Tab-separated table of C-alpha atoms in Angstrom:
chain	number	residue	atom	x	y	z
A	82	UNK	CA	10.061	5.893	-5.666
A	83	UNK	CA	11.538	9.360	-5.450
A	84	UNK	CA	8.243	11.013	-6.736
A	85	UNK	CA	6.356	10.174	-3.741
A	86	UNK	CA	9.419	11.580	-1.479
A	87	UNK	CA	7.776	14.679	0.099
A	88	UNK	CA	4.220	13.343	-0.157
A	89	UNK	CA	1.481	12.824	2.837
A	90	UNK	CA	-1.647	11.871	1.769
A	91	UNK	CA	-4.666	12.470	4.701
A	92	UNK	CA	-7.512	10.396	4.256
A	93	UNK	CA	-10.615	10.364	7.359
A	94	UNK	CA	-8.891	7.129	9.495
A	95	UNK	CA	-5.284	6.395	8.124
A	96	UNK	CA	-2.446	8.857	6.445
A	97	UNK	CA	0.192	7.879	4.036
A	98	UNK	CA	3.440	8.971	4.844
A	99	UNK	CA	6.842	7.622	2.366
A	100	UNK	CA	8.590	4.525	3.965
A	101	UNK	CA	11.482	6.404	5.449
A	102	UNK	CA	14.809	4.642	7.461
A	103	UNK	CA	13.414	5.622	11.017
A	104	UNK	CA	10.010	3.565	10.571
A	105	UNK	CA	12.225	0.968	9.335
A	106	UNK	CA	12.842	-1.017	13.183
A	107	UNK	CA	8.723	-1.652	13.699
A	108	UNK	CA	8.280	-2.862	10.141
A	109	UNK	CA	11.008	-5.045	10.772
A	110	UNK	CA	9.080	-6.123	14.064
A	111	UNK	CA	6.310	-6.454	12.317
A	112	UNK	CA	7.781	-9.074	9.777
A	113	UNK	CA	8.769	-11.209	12.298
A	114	UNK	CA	5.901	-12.529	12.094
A	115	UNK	CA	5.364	-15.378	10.818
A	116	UNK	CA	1.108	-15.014	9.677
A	117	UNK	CA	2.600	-11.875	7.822
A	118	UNK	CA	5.565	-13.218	6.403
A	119	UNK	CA	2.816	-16.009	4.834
A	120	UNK	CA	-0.033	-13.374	3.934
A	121	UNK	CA	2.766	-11.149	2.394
A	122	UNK	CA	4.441	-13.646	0.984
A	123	UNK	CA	7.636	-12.265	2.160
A	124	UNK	CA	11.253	-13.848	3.728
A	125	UNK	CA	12.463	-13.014	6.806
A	126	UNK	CA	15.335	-10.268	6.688
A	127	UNK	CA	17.959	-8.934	8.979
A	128	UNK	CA	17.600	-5.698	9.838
A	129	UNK	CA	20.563	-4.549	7.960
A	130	UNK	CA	18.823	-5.976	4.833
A	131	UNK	CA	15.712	-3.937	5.758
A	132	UNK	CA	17.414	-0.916	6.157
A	133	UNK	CA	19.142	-1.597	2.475
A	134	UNK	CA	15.911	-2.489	1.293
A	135	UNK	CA	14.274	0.830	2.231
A	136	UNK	CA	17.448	2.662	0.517
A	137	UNK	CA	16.686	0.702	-2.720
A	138	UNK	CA	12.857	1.469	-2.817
A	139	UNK	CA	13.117	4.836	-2.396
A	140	UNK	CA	14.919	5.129	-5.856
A	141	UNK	CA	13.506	2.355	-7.308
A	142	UNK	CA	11.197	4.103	-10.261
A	143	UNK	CA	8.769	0.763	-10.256
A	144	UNK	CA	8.051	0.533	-6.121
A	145	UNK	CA	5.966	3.118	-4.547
A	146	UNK	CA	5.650	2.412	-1.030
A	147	UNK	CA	3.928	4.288	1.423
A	148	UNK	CA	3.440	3.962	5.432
A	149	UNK	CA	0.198	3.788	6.713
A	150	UNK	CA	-0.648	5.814	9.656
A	151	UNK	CA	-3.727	5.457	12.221
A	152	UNK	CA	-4.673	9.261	11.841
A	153	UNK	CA	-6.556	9.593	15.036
A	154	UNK	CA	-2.906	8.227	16.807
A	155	UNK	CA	-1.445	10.279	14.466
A	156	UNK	CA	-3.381	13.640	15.361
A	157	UNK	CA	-2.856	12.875	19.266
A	158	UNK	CA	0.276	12.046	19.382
A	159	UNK	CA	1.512	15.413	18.009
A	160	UNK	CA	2.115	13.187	14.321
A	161	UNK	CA	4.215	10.848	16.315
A	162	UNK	CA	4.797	8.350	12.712
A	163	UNK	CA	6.296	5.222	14.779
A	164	UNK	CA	3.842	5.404	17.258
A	165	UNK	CA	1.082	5.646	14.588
A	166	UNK	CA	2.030	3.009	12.452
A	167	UNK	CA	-0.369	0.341	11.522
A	168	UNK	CA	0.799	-1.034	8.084
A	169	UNK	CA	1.830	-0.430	4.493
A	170	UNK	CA	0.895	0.230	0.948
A	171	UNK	CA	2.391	-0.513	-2.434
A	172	UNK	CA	2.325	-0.052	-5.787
A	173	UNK	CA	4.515	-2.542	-7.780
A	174	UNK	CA	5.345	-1.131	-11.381
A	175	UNK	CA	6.399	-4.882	-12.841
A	176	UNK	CA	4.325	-5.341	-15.924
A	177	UNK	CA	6.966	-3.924	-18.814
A	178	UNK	CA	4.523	-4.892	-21.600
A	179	UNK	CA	1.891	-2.213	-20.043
A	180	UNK	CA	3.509	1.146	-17.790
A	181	UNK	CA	0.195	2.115	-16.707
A	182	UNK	CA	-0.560	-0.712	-14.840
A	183	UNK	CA	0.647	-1.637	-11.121
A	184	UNK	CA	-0.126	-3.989	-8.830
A	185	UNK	CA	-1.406	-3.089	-5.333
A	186	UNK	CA	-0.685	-4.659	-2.174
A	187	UNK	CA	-1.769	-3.539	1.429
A	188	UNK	CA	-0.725	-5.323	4.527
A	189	UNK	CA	-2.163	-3.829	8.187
A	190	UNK	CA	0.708	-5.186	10.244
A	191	UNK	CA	-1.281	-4.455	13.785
A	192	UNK	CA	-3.591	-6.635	15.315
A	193	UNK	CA	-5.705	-3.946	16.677
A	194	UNK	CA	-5.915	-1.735	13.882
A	195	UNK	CA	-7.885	-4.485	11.665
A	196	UNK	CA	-11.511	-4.069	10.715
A	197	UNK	CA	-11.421	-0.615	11.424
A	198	UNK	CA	-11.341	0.439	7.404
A	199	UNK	CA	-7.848	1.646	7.482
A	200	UNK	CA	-7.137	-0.976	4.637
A	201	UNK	CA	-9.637	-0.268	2.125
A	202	UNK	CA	-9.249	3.460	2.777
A	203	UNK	CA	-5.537	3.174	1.797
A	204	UNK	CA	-5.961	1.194	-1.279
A	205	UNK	CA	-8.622	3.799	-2.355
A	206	UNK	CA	-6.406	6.459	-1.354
A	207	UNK	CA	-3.288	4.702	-3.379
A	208	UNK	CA	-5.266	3.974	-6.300
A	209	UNK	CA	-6.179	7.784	-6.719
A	210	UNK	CA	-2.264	8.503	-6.693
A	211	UNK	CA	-1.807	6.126	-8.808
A	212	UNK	CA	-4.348	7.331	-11.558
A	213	UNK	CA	-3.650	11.274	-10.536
A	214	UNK	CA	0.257	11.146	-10.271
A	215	UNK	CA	1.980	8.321	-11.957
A	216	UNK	CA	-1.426	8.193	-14.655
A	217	UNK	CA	-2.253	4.631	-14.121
A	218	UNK	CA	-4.758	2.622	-16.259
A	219	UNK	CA	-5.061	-0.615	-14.738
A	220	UNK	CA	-4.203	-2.367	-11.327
A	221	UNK	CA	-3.750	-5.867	-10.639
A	222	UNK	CA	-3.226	-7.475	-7.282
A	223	UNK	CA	-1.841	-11.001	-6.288
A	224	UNK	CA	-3.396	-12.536	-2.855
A	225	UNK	CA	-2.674	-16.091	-1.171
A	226	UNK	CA	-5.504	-18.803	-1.407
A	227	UNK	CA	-5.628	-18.321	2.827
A	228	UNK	CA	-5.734	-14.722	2.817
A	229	UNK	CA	-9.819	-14.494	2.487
A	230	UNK	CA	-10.216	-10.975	4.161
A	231	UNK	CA	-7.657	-9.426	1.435
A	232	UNK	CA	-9.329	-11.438	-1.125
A	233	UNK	CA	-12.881	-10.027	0.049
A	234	UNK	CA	-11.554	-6.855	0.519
A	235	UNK	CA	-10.185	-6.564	-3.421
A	236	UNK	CA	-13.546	-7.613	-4.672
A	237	UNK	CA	-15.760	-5.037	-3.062
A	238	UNK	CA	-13.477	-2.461	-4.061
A	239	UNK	CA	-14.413	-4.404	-8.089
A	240	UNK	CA	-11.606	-6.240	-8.251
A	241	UNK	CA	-12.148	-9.608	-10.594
A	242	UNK	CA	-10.209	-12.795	-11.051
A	243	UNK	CA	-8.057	-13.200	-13.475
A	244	UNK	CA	-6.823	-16.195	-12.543
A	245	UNK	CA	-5.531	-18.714	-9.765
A	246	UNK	CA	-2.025	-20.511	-9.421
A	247	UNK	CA	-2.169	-23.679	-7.452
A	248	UNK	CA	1.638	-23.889	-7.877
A	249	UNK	CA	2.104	-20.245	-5.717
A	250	UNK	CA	-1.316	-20.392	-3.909
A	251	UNK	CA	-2.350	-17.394	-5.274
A	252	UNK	CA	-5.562	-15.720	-6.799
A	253	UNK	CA	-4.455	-12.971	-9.350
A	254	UNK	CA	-7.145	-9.785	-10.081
A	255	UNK	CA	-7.537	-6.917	-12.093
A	256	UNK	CA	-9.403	-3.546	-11.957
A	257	UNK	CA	-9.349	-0.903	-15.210
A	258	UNK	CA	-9.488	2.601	-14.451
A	259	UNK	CA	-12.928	3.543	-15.877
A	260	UNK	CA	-14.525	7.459	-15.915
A	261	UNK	CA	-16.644	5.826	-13.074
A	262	UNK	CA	-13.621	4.447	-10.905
A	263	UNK	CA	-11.987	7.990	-11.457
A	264	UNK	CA	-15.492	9.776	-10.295
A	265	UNK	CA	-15.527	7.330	-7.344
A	266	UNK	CA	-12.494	7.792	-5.925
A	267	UNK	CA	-12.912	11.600	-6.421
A	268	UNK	CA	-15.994	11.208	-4.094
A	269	UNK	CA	-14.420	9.280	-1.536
A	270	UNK	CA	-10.878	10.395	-1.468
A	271	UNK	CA	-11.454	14.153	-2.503
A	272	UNK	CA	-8.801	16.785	-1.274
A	273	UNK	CA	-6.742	14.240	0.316
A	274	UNK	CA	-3.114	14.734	-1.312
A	275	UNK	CA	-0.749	16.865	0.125
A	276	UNK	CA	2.350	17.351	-1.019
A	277	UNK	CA	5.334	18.452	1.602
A	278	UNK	CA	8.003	21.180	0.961
């Protein structure tokens, strides 16, 4: 999505940086993987096809991707992105009966950088784009029967089901943007867009 071109968002552990071509060889490593490919629900591609795919999501007006970035790596490293990089986070623009909703997805590709927050704080950080910038209303989110730590994740943040497809293993849930989700997320992700030159 071009509107999210020249934005970094800071939050206190992770910062979102747009899913550019030269962070495109580790999240190809990373979705070699075959517990990722399952949790994500994603195919294998060549890296040509990942490079193309990047190309096509920047312009695409109904995928919002950003990198996710461990900010104390990030900080250290002199904002060294590849060596920072822990994961990703989406906002899918699919439902053409409603253009204020999206669906999220997170994925925290490295091992190591699980349980540490960085997931929740990105979704949180996402959703307030979402709601500031693009004016969202409503988010949904799709997660595999097996993926029980997204699944748990989802429903702290108030997340509730929707409704379950044994046919693509999947548990679908919805959050509307109420006055107190806007005042929440103001709270806990206050100050934390900034927008590039």
């Amino acid at each position: 999505m071009l509107i999210n071109k020249n934005t970094i968002i800071h939050g206190e552990k992770v910062v979102l940086v747009p899913y550019e071509a030269e962070h495109v060889p580790k999240y190809h490593s990373w979705m070699q993987s075959e517990e990722l490919l399952q949790l994500t629900g994603s195919e294998r591609l060549e890296l040509e096809e990942e490079y193309a795919n990047q190309i096509s999501w920047r312009v695409d007006e109904k995928k919002c991707t950003f990198i996710v970035l461990d900010k104390n790596v990030y900080l250290t490293s002199k904002h060294d992105e590849i060596a920072s990089m822990v994961g990703d986070v989406n906002l899918f623009l699919n439902d053409d009966d409603n253009v204020h909703s999206a669906e999220v997805e997170i994925m925290i590709a490295e091992t190591d950088a699980r349980g540490k927050g960085f997931g929740k704080e990105a979704v949180l950080m996402m959703m307030k784009f979402g709601i500031d910038i693009l004016k969202l209303q409503e988010f949904t989110a799709k997660i595999g029967f097996s993926n029980t730590k997204s699944l748990g994740l989802f429903r702290k943040l108030g997340f509730e089901e929707v409704s379950k497809s044994d046919v693509f293993q999947e548990t679908s849930l919805k959050l509307l943007v109420t006055e107190f989700l806007r005042n929440d997320l103001q709270k806990q992700t206050y100050e934390l867009i900034k927008t590039t030159n």
